[in-house]
Short mmCIF file of C-alpha atoms and ligand atoms in Angstrom, two decimals:
data_model
loop_
_atom_site.label_atom_id
_atom_site.label_comp_id
_atom_site.label_asym_id
_atom_site.label_seq_id
_atom_site.Cartn_x
_atom_site.Cartn_y
_atom_site.Cartn_z
CA MET Z 12 -11.61 -8.98 -8.79
CA SER Z 13 -11.43 -8.53 -5.08
CA THR Z 14 -14.29 -10.15 -3.13
CA HIS Z 15 -13.65 -6.49 -1.03
CA SER Z 16 -15.06 -3.31 -0.93
CA LYS Z 17 -12.60 -0.99 -2.92
CA LEU Z 18 -9.39 -0.04 0.10
CA MET Z 19 -8.23 3.51 -0.15
CA VAL Z 20 -4.90 4.39 0.95
CA GLY Z 21 -2.84 6.92 1.73
CA ASN Z 22 0.99 7.10 1.62
CA TRP Z 23 1.84 10.67 4.14
CA LYS Z 24 5.81 9.31 3.44
CA MET Z 25 7.64 10.99 4.98
CA ASN Z 26 5.22 14.56 4.98
CA GLY Z 27 3.79 15.88 8.60
CA ASN Z 28 3.93 17.06 11.90
CA LEU Z 29 1.39 17.76 14.58
CA ALA Z 30 0.38 20.77 13.57
CA ALA Z 31 -0.77 19.27 9.93
CA ASN Z 32 -1.90 15.49 10.88
CA ALA Z 33 -4.54 17.55 13.34
CA SER Z 34 -5.78 19.50 10.64
CA LEU Z 35 -5.14 17.61 8.00
CA ILE Z 36 -7.67 14.62 9.43
CA SER Z 37 -10.22 16.77 11.22
CA ASP Z 38 -10.63 17.02 7.12
CA VAL Z 39 -11.75 14.20 6.31
CA LEU Z 40 -12.45 13.01 8.97
CA ALA Z 41 -15.50 16.44 8.65
CA GLY Z 42 -15.81 13.58 4.66
CA MET Z 43 -15.91 10.95 5.89
CA SER Z 44 -20.43 10.66 5.95
CA SER Z 45 -20.77 9.41 2.78
CA VAL Z 46 -17.52 7.31 2.35
CA GLY Z 47 -18.12 4.33 1.45
CA CYS Z 48 -15.24 1.92 0.53
CA ARG Z 49 -11.82 0.65 3.38
CA THR Z 50 -9.70 3.78 4.33
CA ALA Z 51 -6.22 3.97 6.06
CA VAL Z 52 -3.78 6.64 6.03
CA CYS Z 53 -0.06 5.00 6.20
CA VAL Z 54 1.62 7.46 8.67
CA PRO Z 55 5.63 8.58 10.37
CA SER Z 56 5.95 6.19 12.31
CA VAL Z 57 6.88 9.25 15.60
CA TYR Z 58 3.06 10.48 14.85
CA LEU Z 59 0.90 6.60 15.09
CA SER Z 60 0.61 7.68 18.62
CA GLN Z 61 -0.86 10.91 17.54
CA LEU Z 62 -3.17 9.29 14.86
CA GLN Z 63 -4.93 7.02 17.13
CA THR Z 64 -5.87 8.66 19.04
CA LEU Z 65 -7.29 10.78 16.27
CA LEU Z 66 -8.65 8.22 14.65
CA LYS Z 67 -10.29 6.24 17.19
CA GLY Z 68 -13.34 5.17 16.52
CA SER Z 69 -13.88 5.85 13.25
CA ALA Z 70 -13.66 4.67 9.65
CA ILE Z 71 -10.79 5.40 8.87
CA ASP Z 72 -7.66 1.99 9.58
CA LEU Z 73 -3.60 2.88 11.11
CA GLY Z 74 -1.18 2.57 8.39
CA ALA Z 75 2.62 2.64 8.74
CA GLN Z 76 5.22 2.73 6.39
CA ASP Z 77 6.96 0.02 7.53
CA VAL Z 78 8.12 -3.32 9.44
CA SER Z 79 11.60 -4.05 11.21
CA ALA Z 80 12.69 -7.68 10.05
CA GLN Z 81 13.71 -8.60 12.25
CA LEU Z 82 11.57 -9.36 16.04
CA SER Z 83 14.02 -7.18 18.87
CA GLY Z 84 17.28 -6.38 20.36
CA ALA Z 85 20.35 -4.62 18.79
CA PHE Z 86 18.54 -2.61 16.18
CA THR Z 87 18.92 0.32 16.50
CA GLY Z 88 16.55 2.93 15.18
CA GLU Z 89 14.34 0.01 13.97
CA ILE Z 90 11.14 -0.84 14.71
CA SER Z 91 9.48 -3.89 14.97
CA ALA Z 92 5.92 -5.56 14.20
CA SER Z 93 4.81 -6.25 17.69
CA MET Z 94 5.56 -2.62 18.89
CA LEU Z 95 3.35 -1.44 16.23
CA GLN Z 96 0.40 -3.39 17.36
CA ASP Z 97 0.35 -1.52 20.45
CA PHE Z 98 -0.38 1.01 18.76
CA ALA Z 99 -3.70 -0.40 17.07
CA VAL Z 100 -1.54 -0.39 13.97
CA ARG Z 101 -4.19 -1.93 10.99
CA TYR Z 102 -1.75 -2.21 7.89
CA CYS Z 103 1.59 -1.37 7.01
CA ILE Z 104 3.26 -1.03 3.96
CA VAL Z 105 6.10 -3.17 2.95
CA GLY Z 106 9.06 -3.21 0.11
CA HIS Z 107 8.38 0.17 -1.29
CA SER Z 108 9.88 1.04 -3.66
CA GLU Z 109 11.62 4.15 -2.15
CA ARG Z 110 12.46 1.74 0.63
CA ARG Z 111 14.17 -0.79 -1.74
CA GLN Z 112 15.53 1.55 -3.86
CA TYR Z 113 17.20 4.00 -1.16
CA HIS Z 114 18.18 1.73 1.75
CA ASN Z 115 18.43 -1.43 -0.77
CA GLU Z 116 16.40 -3.80 0.13
CA THR Z 117 15.51 -6.77 -0.93
CA ASP Z 118 13.30 -9.20 -2.80
CA ALA Z 119 13.75 -11.41 0.54
CA LEU Z 120 13.73 -8.53 3.36
CA VAL Z 121 10.61 -7.49 1.96
CA ALA Z 122 9.54 -11.54 2.90
CA THR Z 123 10.40 -11.66 5.62
CA LYS Z 124 8.44 -8.04 7.23
CA ALA Z 125 5.29 -9.44 5.33
CA GLN Z 126 6.15 -12.61 8.01
CA ARG Z 127 6.46 -9.89 10.88
CA ALA Z 128 3.32 -8.14 10.39
CA LEU Z 129 1.05 -10.99 9.32
CA ALA Z 130 2.42 -12.68 12.77
CA ALA Z 131 1.51 -10.04 15.09
CA GLY Z 132 -1.94 -9.99 13.64
CA ILE Z 133 -1.32 -6.64 10.84
CA THR Z 134 -1.71 -6.78 7.34
CA PRO Z 135 0.56 -5.97 4.53
CA ILE Z 136 0.28 -4.29 2.35
CA VAL Z 137 3.14 -5.58 -0.39
CA CYS Z 138 4.56 -3.17 -2.97
CA VAL Z 139 5.96 -4.08 -6.52
CA GLY Z 140 6.96 -2.57 -9.17
CA GLU Z 141 9.51 -1.73 -12.96
CA SER Z 142 11.75 0.85 -13.28
CA LEU Z 143 11.70 1.84 -16.14
CA ALA Z 144 14.22 0.92 -17.86
CA GLU Z 145 12.47 -2.02 -17.22
CA ARG Z 146 9.76 -1.13 -18.93
CA GLU Z 147 11.39 -0.67 -21.82
CA ALA Z 148 12.83 -3.25 -21.73
CA GLY Z 149 10.15 -5.46 -21.37
CA GLN Z 150 10.42 -6.92 -18.37
CA THR Z 151 7.55 -5.31 -16.02
CA GLU Z 152 5.77 -9.47 -16.10
CA ALA Z 153 8.76 -10.92 -14.39
CA VAL Z 154 9.93 -7.78 -12.68
CA VAL Z 155 6.71 -7.53 -11.09
CA LYS Z 156 6.42 -12.18 -10.39
CA ARG Z 157 10.01 -11.64 -9.52
CA GLN Z 158 8.86 -9.80 -5.99
CA LEU Z 159 6.19 -10.79 -5.18
CA ALA Z 160 7.21 -15.34 -6.01
CA ALA Z 161 9.37 -14.27 -2.37
CA VAL Z 162 6.43 -12.99 -1.01
CA ILE Z 163 4.14 -15.86 -1.65
CA HIS Z 164 7.40 -17.87 -0.89
CA ALA Z 165 7.73 -16.95 2.94
CA ASN Z 166 3.86 -16.78 3.17
CA GLY Z 167 2.48 -18.93 1.18
CA HIS Z 168 0.16 -20.16 4.29
CA CYS Z 169 -1.27 -17.24 4.59
CA ILE Z 170 -0.66 -15.40 1.09
CA SER Z 171 -4.67 -14.49 0.86
CA GLU Z 172 -3.87 -12.39 4.15
CA ILE Z 173 -1.62 -9.47 2.28
CA VAL Z 174 -2.41 -6.66 0.28
CA VAL Z 175 -0.52 -6.36 -2.86
CA ALA Z 176 0.48 -2.30 -4.89
CA TYR Z 177 1.29 -2.59 -8.15
CA GLU Z 178 3.30 0.90 -8.58
CA PRO Z 179 5.33 1.47 -11.54
CA VAL Z 180 8.32 3.60 -10.35
CA TRP Z 181 8.74 5.37 -13.46
CA ALA Z 182 4.70 6.62 -12.54
CA ILE Z 183 5.44 7.26 -8.38
CA GLY Z 184 5.29 11.51 -7.52
CA THR Z 185 5.91 12.07 -11.74
CA GLY Z 186 3.44 12.92 -12.12
CA LEU Z 187 3.29 10.15 -15.22
CA THR Z 188 0.66 7.91 -14.11
CA ALA Z 189 0.34 3.85 -15.77
CA SER Z 190 -2.84 3.81 -18.44
CA PRO Z 191 -5.64 2.03 -16.97
CA GLU Z 192 -4.89 -0.60 -19.56
CA GLN Z 193 -1.02 -1.20 -18.50
CA ALA Z 194 -2.04 -1.32 -15.17
CA GLN Z 195 -4.69 -3.77 -15.11
CA GLN Z 196 -2.45 -6.19 -17.68
CA VAL Z 197 -0.86 -6.21 -14.96
CA HIS Z 198 -2.90 -6.24 -11.79
CA ALA Z 199 -3.98 -9.01 -13.44
CA VAL Z 200 -0.76 -11.32 -14.20
CA LEU Z 201 -0.58 -10.61 -10.13
CA ARG Z 202 -3.62 -12.40 -9.63
CA ALA Z 203 -3.29 -15.35 -10.79
CA GLN Z 204 0.13 -15.34 -10.24
CA LEU Z 205 -2.19 -15.41 -6.93
CA GLN Z 206 -4.30 -17.82 -7.98
CA ALA Z 207 -1.55 -20.40 -8.52
CA ALA Z 208 -0.21 -19.94 -5.01
CA SER Z 209 -4.00 -19.88 -2.93
CA ALA Z 210 -8.05 -20.77 -3.54
CA HIS Z 211 -9.41 -17.91 -1.64
CA ALA Z 212 -6.70 -15.92 -3.41
CA ASP Z 213 -10.35 -13.44 -4.10
CA ARG Z 214 -9.57 -11.46 -0.40
CA VAL Z 215 -6.20 -10.48 -1.90
CA SER Z 216 -6.53 -6.52 -2.49
CA ILE Z 217 -4.31 -5.54 -5.42
CA LEU Z 218 -4.02 -1.36 -5.49
CA TYR Z 219 -2.43 0.80 -7.50
CA GLY Z 220 0.50 3.55 -6.62
CA GLY Z 221 2.12 6.57 -8.23
CA SER Z 222 0.67 10.07 -9.18
CA MET Z 223 -3.39 8.37 -8.44
CA ASN Z 224 -5.53 11.51 -7.82
CA ALA Z 225 -8.69 13.59 -8.03
CA THR Z 226 -8.71 13.97 -11.96
CA ASN Z 227 -7.58 10.53 -13.29
CA ALA Z 228 -9.01 8.18 -10.16
CA ALA Z 229 -12.17 7.29 -11.78
CA GLU Z 230 -10.82 5.09 -14.72
CA LEU Z 231 -7.78 3.17 -12.91
CA LEU Z 232 -10.46 2.26 -10.10
CA ALA Z 233 -13.05 0.74 -12.60
CA GLN Z 234 -10.54 -1.93 -13.87
CA PRO Z 235 -11.42 -5.59 -12.83
CA ASP Z 236 -8.45 -6.34 -11.14
CA VAL Z 237 -8.40 -2.71 -9.88
CA ASP Z 238 -9.02 -2.97 -6.35
CA GLY Z 239 -7.83 0.23 -4.80
CA GLY Z 240 -5.25 2.77 -4.57
CA LEU Z 241 -2.25 3.61 -2.76
CA ILE Z 242 -1.81 7.12 -2.59
CA GLY Z 243 1.09 9.62 -1.41
CA GLY Z 244 1.18 13.26 -2.82
CA ALA Z 245 -3.18 13.56 -3.39
CA ALA Z 246 -3.91 12.00 -0.21
CA LEU Z 247 -1.86 15.25 1.69
CA LYS Z 248 -4.45 17.13 0.79
CA ALA Z 249 -8.16 16.53 1.91
CA PRO Z 250 -10.18 17.36 -1.01
CA ASP Z 251 -7.96 16.05 -2.93
CA PHE Z 252 -8.32 12.51 -1.34
CA LEU Z 253 -11.73 12.37 -0.11
CA SER Z 254 -11.99 13.22 -3.27
CA MET Z 255 -10.74 9.90 -4.69
CA LEU Z 256 -12.67 7.27 -1.85
CA LYS Z 257 -16.23 8.54 -2.13
CA THR Z 258 -14.96 7.60 -6.69
CA ALA Z 259 -14.14 4.22 -4.73
CA SER Z 260 -17.35 4.50 -2.97
CA ARG Z 261 -19.50 3.62 -6.22
P1 PGA Q 329 2.90 9.44 -5.74
O1 PGA Q 329 2.29 8.09 -4.06
O2 PGA Q 329 0.95 8.82 -5.25
O3 PGA Q 329 2.65 10.85 -4.94
O4 PGA Q 329 2.99 9.25 -6.31
C1 PGA Q 329 2.01 6.74 -4.79
C2 PGA Q 329 2.96 6.05 -3.61
O5 PGA Q 329 4.41 6.03 -3.77
O6 PGA Q 329 3.02 5.81 -2.42
#
């Protein structure tokens, strides 16, 4: 179990527009008085400035969905960690399975991205998770341990400063959720790996992600090593997101 309060992070992915973002955030902020967990939203980079303004002084932290592994220079389309820093970004997702899959991101690249975020004072939310084929082949633990090991190898000295998100690829956006027991089993493996790497591993929040919603959040969050959630679809609906935030505040 992490020593912190639960952390609930909305991953907006490539959704939203100026008007929809303003309306969603205003609805969520209206219900935040009864929320006691840590909360963040990871938004498309073009909206970081908008959200920085909307979230100012609120209990919701700002997050990005990716960061460049490069520091600066001739990398068209890339966004550096220091640019994120300019917009008071507190968290940055790295190694989401959609980036590993569609942008061929390797474990080593993800580890460098985590390093860039940490160096800029931004907490990387490092995503790990197995595909359905890997689960069926009994490789779940080996896959997530390999993915986390790369990040530990590159960031050993400050590994207690990261957040980990276990997101089984087969559960993302599919409506299929890992059972609480399946999630806990993998989270315990990740926790042990972090403990072997750092005396302060209990500071690391290990989030579950993959079709988490207002109905299944409570039983997932009740698991001893599930320290919060990384929420896609359900974070785009204010009542659902708020309901999950309240569940995580208990
Ligand atoms: P989902 O996405 O909640 O829509 O399954 C989670 C994620 O990919 O972070």
